XYZ file of C-alpha atoms in Angstrom:
593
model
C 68.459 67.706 81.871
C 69.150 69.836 79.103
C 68.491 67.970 75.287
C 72.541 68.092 74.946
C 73.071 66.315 77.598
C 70.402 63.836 76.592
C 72.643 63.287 73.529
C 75.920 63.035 75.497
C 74.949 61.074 78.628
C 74.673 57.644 77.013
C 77.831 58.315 75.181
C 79.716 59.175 78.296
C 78.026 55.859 79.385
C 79.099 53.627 76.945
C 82.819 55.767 77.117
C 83.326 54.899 80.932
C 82.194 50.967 80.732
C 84.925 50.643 78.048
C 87.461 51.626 80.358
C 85.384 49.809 83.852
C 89.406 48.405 84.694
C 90.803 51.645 84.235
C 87.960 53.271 86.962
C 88.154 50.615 89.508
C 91.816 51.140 89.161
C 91.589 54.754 89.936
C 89.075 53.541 92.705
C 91.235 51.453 94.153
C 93.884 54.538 94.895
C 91.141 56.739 96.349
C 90.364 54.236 98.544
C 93.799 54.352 99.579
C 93.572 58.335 99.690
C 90.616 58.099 102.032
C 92.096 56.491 104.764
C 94.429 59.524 105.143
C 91.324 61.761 104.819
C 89.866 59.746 107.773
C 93.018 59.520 109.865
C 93.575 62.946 109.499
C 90.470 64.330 112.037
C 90.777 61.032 113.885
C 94.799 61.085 114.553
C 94.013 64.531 115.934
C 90.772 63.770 118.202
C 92.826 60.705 119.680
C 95.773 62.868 120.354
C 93.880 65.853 122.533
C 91.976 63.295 124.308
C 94.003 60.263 125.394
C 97.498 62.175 125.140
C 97.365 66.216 125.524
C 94.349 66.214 127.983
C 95.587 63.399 129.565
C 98.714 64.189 130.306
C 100.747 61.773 128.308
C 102.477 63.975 125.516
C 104.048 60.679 123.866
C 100.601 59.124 122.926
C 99.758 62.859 121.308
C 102.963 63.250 119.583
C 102.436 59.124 118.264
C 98.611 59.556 117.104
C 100.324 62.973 115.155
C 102.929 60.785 113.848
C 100.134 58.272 112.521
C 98.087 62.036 110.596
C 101.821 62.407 109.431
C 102.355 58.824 107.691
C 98.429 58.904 106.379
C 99.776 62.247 104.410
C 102.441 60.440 103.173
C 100.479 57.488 102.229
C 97.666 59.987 100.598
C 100.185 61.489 98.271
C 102.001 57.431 96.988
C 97.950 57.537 96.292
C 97.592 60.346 94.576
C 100.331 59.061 92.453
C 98.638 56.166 91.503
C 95.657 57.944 90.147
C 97.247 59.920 88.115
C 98.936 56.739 86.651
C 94.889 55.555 85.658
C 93.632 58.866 84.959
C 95.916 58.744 81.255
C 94.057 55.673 80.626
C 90.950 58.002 80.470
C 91.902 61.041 79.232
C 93.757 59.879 76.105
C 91.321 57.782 74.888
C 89.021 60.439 74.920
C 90.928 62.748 73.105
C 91.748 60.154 70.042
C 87.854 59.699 70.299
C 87.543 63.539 69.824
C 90.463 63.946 67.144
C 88.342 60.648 65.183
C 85.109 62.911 65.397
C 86.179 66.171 64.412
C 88.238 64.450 61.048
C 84.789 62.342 60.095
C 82.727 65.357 61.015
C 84.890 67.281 58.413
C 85.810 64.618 55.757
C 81.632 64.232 56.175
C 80.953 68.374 55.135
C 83.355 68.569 52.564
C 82.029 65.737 50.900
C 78.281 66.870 51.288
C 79.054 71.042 50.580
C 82.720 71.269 49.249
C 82.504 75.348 48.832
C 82.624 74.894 52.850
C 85.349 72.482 52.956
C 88.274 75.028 53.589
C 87.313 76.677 57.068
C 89.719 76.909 59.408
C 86.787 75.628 62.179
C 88.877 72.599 61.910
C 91.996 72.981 62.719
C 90.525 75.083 66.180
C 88.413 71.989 66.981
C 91.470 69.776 66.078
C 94.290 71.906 68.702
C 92.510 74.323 70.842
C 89.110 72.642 71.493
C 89.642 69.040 72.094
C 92.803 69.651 74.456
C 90.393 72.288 76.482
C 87.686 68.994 76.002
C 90.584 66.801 77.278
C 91.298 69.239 80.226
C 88.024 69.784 81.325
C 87.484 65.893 81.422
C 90.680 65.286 83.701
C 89.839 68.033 85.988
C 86.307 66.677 86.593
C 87.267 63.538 86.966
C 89.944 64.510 89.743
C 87.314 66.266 91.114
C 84.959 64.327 91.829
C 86.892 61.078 92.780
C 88.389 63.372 95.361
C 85.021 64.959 96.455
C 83.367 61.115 96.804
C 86.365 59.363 98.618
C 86.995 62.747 100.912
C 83.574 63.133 101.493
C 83.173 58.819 102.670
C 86.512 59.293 104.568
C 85.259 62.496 106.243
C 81.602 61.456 107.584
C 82.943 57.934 108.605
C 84.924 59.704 110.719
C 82.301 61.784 111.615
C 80.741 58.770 113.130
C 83.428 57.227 114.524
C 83.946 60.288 116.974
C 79.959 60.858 117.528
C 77.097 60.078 115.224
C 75.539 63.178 116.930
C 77.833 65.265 114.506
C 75.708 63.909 111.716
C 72.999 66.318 112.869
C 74.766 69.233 112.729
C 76.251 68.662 109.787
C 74.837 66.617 107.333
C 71.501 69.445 107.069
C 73.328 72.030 105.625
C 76.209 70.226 103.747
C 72.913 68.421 101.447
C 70.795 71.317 101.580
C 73.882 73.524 99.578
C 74.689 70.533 97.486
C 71.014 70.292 96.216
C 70.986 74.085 95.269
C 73.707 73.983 94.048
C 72.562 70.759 91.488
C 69.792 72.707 90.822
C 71.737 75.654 89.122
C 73.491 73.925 86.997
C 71.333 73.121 83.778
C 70.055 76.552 83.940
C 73.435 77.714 84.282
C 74.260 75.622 81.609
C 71.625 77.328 79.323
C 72.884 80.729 80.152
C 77.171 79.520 79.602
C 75.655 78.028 76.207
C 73.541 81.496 75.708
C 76.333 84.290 76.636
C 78.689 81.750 74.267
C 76.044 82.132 71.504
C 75.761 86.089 71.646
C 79.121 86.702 72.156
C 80.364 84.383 68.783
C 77.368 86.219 67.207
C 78.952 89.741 67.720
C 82.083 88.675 66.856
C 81.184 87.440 63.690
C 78.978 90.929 63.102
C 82.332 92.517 64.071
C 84.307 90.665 61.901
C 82.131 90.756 58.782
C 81.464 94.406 59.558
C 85.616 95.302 59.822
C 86.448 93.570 56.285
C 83.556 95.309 54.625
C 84.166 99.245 56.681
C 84.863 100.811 53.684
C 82.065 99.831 51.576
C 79.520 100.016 54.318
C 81.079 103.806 54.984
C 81.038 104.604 51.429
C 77.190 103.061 50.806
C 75.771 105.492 53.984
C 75.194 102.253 55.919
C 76.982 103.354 58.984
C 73.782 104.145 61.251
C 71.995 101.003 60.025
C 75.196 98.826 60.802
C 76.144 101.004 64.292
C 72.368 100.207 65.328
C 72.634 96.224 64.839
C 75.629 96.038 66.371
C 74.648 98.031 69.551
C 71.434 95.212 69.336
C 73.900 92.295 69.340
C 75.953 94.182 72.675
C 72.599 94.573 74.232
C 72.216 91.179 73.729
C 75.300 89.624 74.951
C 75.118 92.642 77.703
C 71.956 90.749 78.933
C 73.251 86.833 78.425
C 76.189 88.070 80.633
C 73.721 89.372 83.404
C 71.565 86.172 83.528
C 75.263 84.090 83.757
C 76.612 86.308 86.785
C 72.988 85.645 88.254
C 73.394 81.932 88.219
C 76.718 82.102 89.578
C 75.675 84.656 92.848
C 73.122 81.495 93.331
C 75.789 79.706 93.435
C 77.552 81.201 95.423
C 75.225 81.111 97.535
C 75.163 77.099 97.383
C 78.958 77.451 98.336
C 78.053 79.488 101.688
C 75.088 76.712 102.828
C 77.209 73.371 101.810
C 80.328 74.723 103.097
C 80.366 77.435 105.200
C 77.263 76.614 107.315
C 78.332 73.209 108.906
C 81.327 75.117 110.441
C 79.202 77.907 111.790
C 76.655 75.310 113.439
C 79.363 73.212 114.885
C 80.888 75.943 116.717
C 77.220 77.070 117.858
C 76.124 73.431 119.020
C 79.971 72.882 121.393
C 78.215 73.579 124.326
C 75.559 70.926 123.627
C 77.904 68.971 122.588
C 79.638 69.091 125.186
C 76.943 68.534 127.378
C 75.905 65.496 125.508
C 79.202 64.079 126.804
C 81.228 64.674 123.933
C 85.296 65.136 124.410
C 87.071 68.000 123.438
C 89.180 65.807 121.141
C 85.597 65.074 119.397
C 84.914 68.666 118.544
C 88.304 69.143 117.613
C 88.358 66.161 115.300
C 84.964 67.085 113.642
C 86.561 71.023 112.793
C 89.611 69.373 111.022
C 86.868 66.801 109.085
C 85.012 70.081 107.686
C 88.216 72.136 107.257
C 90.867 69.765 106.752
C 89.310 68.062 103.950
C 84.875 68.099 103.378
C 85.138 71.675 102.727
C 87.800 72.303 100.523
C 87.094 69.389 98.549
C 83.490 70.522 98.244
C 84.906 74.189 97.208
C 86.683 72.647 94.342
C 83.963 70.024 93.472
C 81.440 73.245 92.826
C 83.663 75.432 90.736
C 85.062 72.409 89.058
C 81.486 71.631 87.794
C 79.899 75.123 87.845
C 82.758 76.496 85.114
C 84.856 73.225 83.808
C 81.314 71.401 83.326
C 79.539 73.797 81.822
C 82.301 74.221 78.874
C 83.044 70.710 78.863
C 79.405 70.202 77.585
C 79.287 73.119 75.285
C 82.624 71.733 74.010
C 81.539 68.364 73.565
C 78.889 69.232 71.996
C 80.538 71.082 69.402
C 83.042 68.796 68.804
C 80.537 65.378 68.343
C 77.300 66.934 66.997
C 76.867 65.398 63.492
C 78.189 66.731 60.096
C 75.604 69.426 58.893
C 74.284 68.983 55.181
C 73.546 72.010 52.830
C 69.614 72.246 52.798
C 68.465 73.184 49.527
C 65.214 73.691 50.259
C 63.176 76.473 50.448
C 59.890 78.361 51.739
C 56.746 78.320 50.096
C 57.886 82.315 49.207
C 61.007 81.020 47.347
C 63.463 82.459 50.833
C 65.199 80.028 52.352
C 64.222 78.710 55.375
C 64.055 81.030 58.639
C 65.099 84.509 56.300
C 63.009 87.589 56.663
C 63.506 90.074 53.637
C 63.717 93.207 55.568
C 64.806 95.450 52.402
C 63.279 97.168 49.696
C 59.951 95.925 48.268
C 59.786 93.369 44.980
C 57.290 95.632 43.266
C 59.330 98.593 43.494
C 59.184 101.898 41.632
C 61.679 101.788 38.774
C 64.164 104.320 39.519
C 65.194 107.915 37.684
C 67.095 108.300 34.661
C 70.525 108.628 35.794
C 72.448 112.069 35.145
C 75.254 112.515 32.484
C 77.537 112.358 35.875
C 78.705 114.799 38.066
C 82.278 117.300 37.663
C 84.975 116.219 40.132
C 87.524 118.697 41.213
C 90.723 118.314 43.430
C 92.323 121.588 44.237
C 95.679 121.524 45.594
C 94.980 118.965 47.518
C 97.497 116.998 49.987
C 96.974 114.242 52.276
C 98.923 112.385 54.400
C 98.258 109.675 57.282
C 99.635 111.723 60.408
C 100.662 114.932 61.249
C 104.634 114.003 60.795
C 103.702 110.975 57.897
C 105.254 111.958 54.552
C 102.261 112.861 52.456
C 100.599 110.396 50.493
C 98.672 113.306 47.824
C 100.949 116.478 47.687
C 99.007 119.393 46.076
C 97.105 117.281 43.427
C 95.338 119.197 40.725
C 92.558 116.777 38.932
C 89.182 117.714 37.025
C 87.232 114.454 35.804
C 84.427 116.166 33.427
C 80.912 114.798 33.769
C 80.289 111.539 32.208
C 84.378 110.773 31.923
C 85.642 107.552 32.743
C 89.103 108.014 34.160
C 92.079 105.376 35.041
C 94.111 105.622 38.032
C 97.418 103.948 37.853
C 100.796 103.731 39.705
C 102.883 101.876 41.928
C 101.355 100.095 44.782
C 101.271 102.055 47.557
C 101.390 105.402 45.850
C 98.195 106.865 46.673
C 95.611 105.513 44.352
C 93.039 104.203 46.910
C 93.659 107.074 49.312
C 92.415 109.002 46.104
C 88.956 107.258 46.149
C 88.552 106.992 49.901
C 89.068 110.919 49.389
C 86.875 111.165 46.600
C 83.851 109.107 48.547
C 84.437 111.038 51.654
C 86.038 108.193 53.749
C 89.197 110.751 54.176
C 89.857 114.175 54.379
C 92.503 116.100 52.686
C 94.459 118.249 55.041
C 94.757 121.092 52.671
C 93.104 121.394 49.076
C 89.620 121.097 48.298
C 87.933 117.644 46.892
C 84.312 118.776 45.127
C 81.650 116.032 43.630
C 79.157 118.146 41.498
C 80.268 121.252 43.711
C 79.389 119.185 47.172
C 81.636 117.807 49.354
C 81.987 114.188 49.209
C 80.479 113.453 52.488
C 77.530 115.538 51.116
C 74.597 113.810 50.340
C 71.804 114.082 47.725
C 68.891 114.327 49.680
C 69.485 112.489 53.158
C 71.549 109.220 51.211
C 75.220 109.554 50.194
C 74.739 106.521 48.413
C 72.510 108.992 46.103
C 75.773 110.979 45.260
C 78.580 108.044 44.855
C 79.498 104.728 45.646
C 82.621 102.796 46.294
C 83.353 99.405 45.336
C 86.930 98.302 47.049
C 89.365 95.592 46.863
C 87.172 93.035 49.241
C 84.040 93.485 48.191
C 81.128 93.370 50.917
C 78.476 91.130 50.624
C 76.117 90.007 53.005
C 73.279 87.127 54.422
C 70.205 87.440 52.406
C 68.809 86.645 49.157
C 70.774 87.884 45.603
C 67.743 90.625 44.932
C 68.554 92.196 48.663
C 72.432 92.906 47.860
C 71.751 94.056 44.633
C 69.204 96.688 46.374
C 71.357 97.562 48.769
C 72.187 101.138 47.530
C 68.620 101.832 45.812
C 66.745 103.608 48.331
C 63.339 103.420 45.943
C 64.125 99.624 44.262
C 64.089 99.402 41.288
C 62.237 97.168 38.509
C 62.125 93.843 37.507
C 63.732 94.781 34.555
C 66.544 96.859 35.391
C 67.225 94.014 37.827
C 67.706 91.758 34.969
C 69.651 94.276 32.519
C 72.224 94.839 35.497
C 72.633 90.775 35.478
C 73.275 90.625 31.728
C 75.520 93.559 31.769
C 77.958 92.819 34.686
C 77.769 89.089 33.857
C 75.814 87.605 37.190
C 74.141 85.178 34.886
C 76.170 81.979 35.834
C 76.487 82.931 39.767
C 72.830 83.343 39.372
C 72.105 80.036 37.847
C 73.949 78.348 40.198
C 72.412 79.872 43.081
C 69.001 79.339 42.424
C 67.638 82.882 40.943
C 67.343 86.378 42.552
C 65.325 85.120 45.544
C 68.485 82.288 46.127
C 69.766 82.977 49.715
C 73.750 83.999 49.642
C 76.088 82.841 52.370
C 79.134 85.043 51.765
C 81.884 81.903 53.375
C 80.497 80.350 50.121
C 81.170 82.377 47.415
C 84.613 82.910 45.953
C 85.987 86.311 45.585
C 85.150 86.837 42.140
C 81.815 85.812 42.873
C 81.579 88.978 45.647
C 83.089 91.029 43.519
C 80.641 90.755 41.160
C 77.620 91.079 43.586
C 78.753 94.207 44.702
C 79.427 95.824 40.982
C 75.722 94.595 40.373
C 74.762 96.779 43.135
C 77.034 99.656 41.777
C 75.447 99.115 38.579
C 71.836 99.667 40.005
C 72.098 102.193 42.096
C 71.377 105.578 40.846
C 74.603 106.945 42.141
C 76.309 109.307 38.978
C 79.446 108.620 40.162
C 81.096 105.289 40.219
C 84.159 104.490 42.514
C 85.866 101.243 41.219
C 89.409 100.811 43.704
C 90.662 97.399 41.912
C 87.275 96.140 41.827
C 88.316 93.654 39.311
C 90.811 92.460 40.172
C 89.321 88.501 41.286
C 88.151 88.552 38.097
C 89.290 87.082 34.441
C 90.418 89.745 31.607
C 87.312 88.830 29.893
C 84.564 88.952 32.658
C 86.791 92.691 34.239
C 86.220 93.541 29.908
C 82.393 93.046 30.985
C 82.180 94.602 33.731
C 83.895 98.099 33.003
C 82.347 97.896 29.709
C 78.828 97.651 31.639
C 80.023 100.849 33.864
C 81.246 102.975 30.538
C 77.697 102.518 29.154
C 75.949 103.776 32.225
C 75.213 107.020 32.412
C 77.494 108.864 34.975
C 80.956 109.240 35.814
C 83.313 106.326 36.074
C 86.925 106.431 38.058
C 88.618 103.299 38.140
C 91.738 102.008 40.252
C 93.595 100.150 37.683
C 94.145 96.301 37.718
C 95.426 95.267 33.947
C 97.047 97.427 31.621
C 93.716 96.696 29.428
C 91.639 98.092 32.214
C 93.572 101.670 31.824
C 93.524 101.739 27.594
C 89.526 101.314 27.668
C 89.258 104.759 30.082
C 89.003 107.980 28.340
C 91.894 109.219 30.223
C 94.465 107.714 32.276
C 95.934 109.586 35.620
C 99.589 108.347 36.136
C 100.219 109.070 40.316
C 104.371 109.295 40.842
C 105.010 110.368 43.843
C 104.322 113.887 44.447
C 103.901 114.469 40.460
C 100.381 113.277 38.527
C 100.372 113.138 34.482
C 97.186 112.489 32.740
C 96.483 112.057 28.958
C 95.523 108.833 26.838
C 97.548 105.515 26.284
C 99.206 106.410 23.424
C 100.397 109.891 25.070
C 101.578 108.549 28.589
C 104.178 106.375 26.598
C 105.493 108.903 25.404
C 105.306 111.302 28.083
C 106.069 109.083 31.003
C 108.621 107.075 32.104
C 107.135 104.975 34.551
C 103.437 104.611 32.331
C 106.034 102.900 29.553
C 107.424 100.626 32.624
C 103.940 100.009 33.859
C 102.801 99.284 30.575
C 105.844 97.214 29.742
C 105.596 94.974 32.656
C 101.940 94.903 33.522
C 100.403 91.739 30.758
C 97.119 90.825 30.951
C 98.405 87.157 30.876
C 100.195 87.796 34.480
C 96.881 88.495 35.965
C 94.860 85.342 35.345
């Protein structure tokens, strides 16, 4: 017995002796259902022997007439379980629904950053209707199984007891294997669930960060975890389809075996001084009704149990509280630091910034799209900080994913320091640029991990704590508990990611600096900090925009319209272009708080 089911059982318990009228109702009806599962082999043993063989066709056709009215009164049965099935069911469910709001009212109260998931609602629609379900098919299941199964062998040994022998062996022989798969079949559903919600997630943080983790050189590190977590659910899978081939196999004793060894034994039977009628009777008993209701009973509980358990589970385990503390080593509990070493070597001066070049360059997003970029002439000097601005939608972050090597002009020629983007310095692109989108990618570990993401040789103590001040991590930092404080992405806001991930842009020694609305989660005061931080570091700064403020502290401003660029400083774009003076007219700093 698995520990989950150590946790549920007594609950189920106390569940079912709540409702002890509802299940002797239910009873009650089966009882009823039985007798047509017993009349049914008997009706049709009675009518070979003392009518067909006998000569007297009337007593056949009446002992078929009585199979034909214990149908009948099977299904005015069947009815009336279904009637005291809704008394279990629906209880249940409102028990579920009750859970799932205390469970959440419970969480938000103890960790409110983790109040607004949208676990909830799932547990609240999809999971405790597939809990409901589940418990309604089981519990058809089995009352049908038990009541079939009594109705069957009692007429088993009203016809013979001798047919006991023959079939009683292999009918408990599959039901035992089969009991015995199904806690470690349970372990390997609950597994294969586990690895396969564990890639997804890996998928799904992976897809909202593909830009930064293309732009950062991270693609073989991310490829090869990913192609760990499919080897992983690859093997959860194989141990699951193992299980179910033994049970399977459990199927073939329980309920393919009896039928096999009855037709072998007839002639002993037969011997033995049994009728015809007998035999006859005893195939309908296993066919008729012990075998298919065994059938059901074992996928019923193989599949439905399995996820009615996991599902249970989920939706009753107890409200999880934030645990604050941490390891001897100042990680939380259970992390590994797998990146770059406290003590590390400070890193290089940084270079005034490399020369970017676009020559004639055009891109568009198909062969037949309308290009995005249409021959677009651009030198950024070394060291320059340079806004990009425009409508949305006019080709300013195509411009950076061309710039970091992400996309690939098809004509023109995009240079960084005379290299291709995609070029690296050394073996680490992250050496030559870095991008900082939109949605900025952060990840599980501790603060001093994401900020070393991009610095291949660490970097010092100090420079750790200048690229805090500068950016303006200070507060985030405090709140989290230091460098060392463990970071769970689902908490942080979006200005909080955002600035993680300039921190890292700030530390790395990448010259150039890629900022595609960076700043946009943040205040005009804390976006005044940041880019201020970026203009004093050495290298060369592009930035996408956000606030009008953003654009007048670049050097230069690049105005994209369409197929046409302009470029010059605040004062000359207003009077130059028509749509800087809209953009400027319309774009407030107030409007973006």
């Amino acid at each position: 017995m698995t520990p989950v089911t150590v946790r549920l059982l007594p609950r189920a318990l106390r569940f079912l002796r709540a409702r002890a009228r509802v299940l002797l109702l239910m009873g009650g009806w089966s009882l009823l259902e039985s007798a047509h599962t017993f009349l049914g082999g008997y009706s049709v043993a009675k009518a070979l022997d003392d009518g067909f063989l006998a000569g007297r066709t009337a007593t056949g056709l009446t002992w078929l007439a009585v199979a034909a009215v214990a149908v009948v009164l099977g299904g005015l049965a069947g009815r009336g379980v279904f009637r005291g099935l809704a008394g279990l069911v629906e209880p249940l469910r409102d028990a579920l629904v009750g859970a799932v709001v205390g469970r959440a009212l419970d969480e938000a109260v103890a960790d409110p950053a983790r109040a607004a998931g949208t676990a909830v609602v799932s547990r609240l629609t999809n999971q405790t209707e597939l809990a409901r379900d589940s418990f309604a098919g089981l519990v058809l299941v089995a009352r049908s199984f038990v009541f079939t199964a009594a109705g069957a062998l009692l007429g088993l040994v009203s016809l013979a007891p001798q047919l006991l022998l023959i079939v009683l062996p292999p009918l408990a022989g599959g039901l035992l294997l089969f009991v015995a798969t199904l806690v470690p079949m349970a372990r390997r559903q609950r597994a294969f669930l586990r690895a396969d919600e564990t890639l997804s997630a890996e998928f799904g943080a992976v897809a909202a960060g593909l830009r930064d983790v293309v732009a950062c050189g991270a693609r073989g590190e991310v490829a090869a975890r990913a192609h760990a977590l499919i080897d992983a659910e690859e093997r959860a899978a194989r141990h699951l389809a193992g299980w179910a081939a033994a049970r399977a196999v459990a199927l073939g004793v329980a309920g393919q075996l009896p039928v096999l060894l009855l037709l072998v034994s007839t002639p002993w039977l037969l011997r033995e001084h049994l009728t015809a009628g007998a035999v006859l009777g005893a195939l309908t008993y296993l066919t008729q009704a012990l075998l298919p209701a065994l059938h059901t009973l074992m996928n019923a509980l193989g599949s439905g149990g399995t996820r009615l358990v996991v599902v249970l589970d989920r939706l009753t385990r107890p409200a999880r509280t934030p645990d604050v503390r941490s390891a001897p080593d100042g990680h939380a509990p259970g992390h590994t630091d797998a990146r770059a070493p406290r003590s590390a070597r400070p890193s290089p001066g940084l270079p005034a910034g490399p020369r970017v070049e676009l020559r004639a360059v055009t891109f568009a997003y198909g062969p037949a799209a309308q290009p995005v970029l249409h021959d677009l002439d651009l030198v950024v000097e070394p060291g320059e900080h340079l806004a990009v601005v425009g409508p949305s939608g006019i080709g300013k972050s195509t411009l950076t994913g061309l710039l970091a090597g992400l996309l690939h002009p098809v004509s023109g020629d995009v240079r960084v320091d005379g290299l291709a983007p995609g070029a690296a310095y050394g073996s680490d692109p992250a050496r030559l640029r870095v991008l900082i989108p939109q949605q900025a990618y952060v990840f599980s570990g501790t603060v001093r991990d994401n900020l070393l993401y991009l610095c291949p040789d660490g970097a010092s103590a100090a420079a750790l704590e200048a690229t805090s001040h500068a950016v303006g991590l200070g507060p985030l930092l405090s709140r989290l508990g230091g460098l060392d404080a463990r970071v769970d992405p689902a908490t942080l806001s979006q200005g909080e990611r955002q600035l993680l991930a300039l921190g890292r842009a700030h530390l790395s020694p990448a010259p150039l600096v890629l900022l595609d609305e960076a700043t946009c989660h943040l205040d005009p005061a804390a976006e005044q900090r940041a880019e201020g931080a970026f203009a004093d570091r050495p290298g060369t700064l592009i930035v996408i925009a956000h606030r009008i403020s953003s654009a007048r502290r670049a050097d230069r401003i690049l105005v994209l319209d369409g197929n046409r660029a302009t470029s010059g400083s605040h004062a000359e774009l207003l009077e130059r272009s028509a749509l800087y003076r809209e953009l400027a007219g319309n774009w407030q700093p107030e409007r973006s708080r």
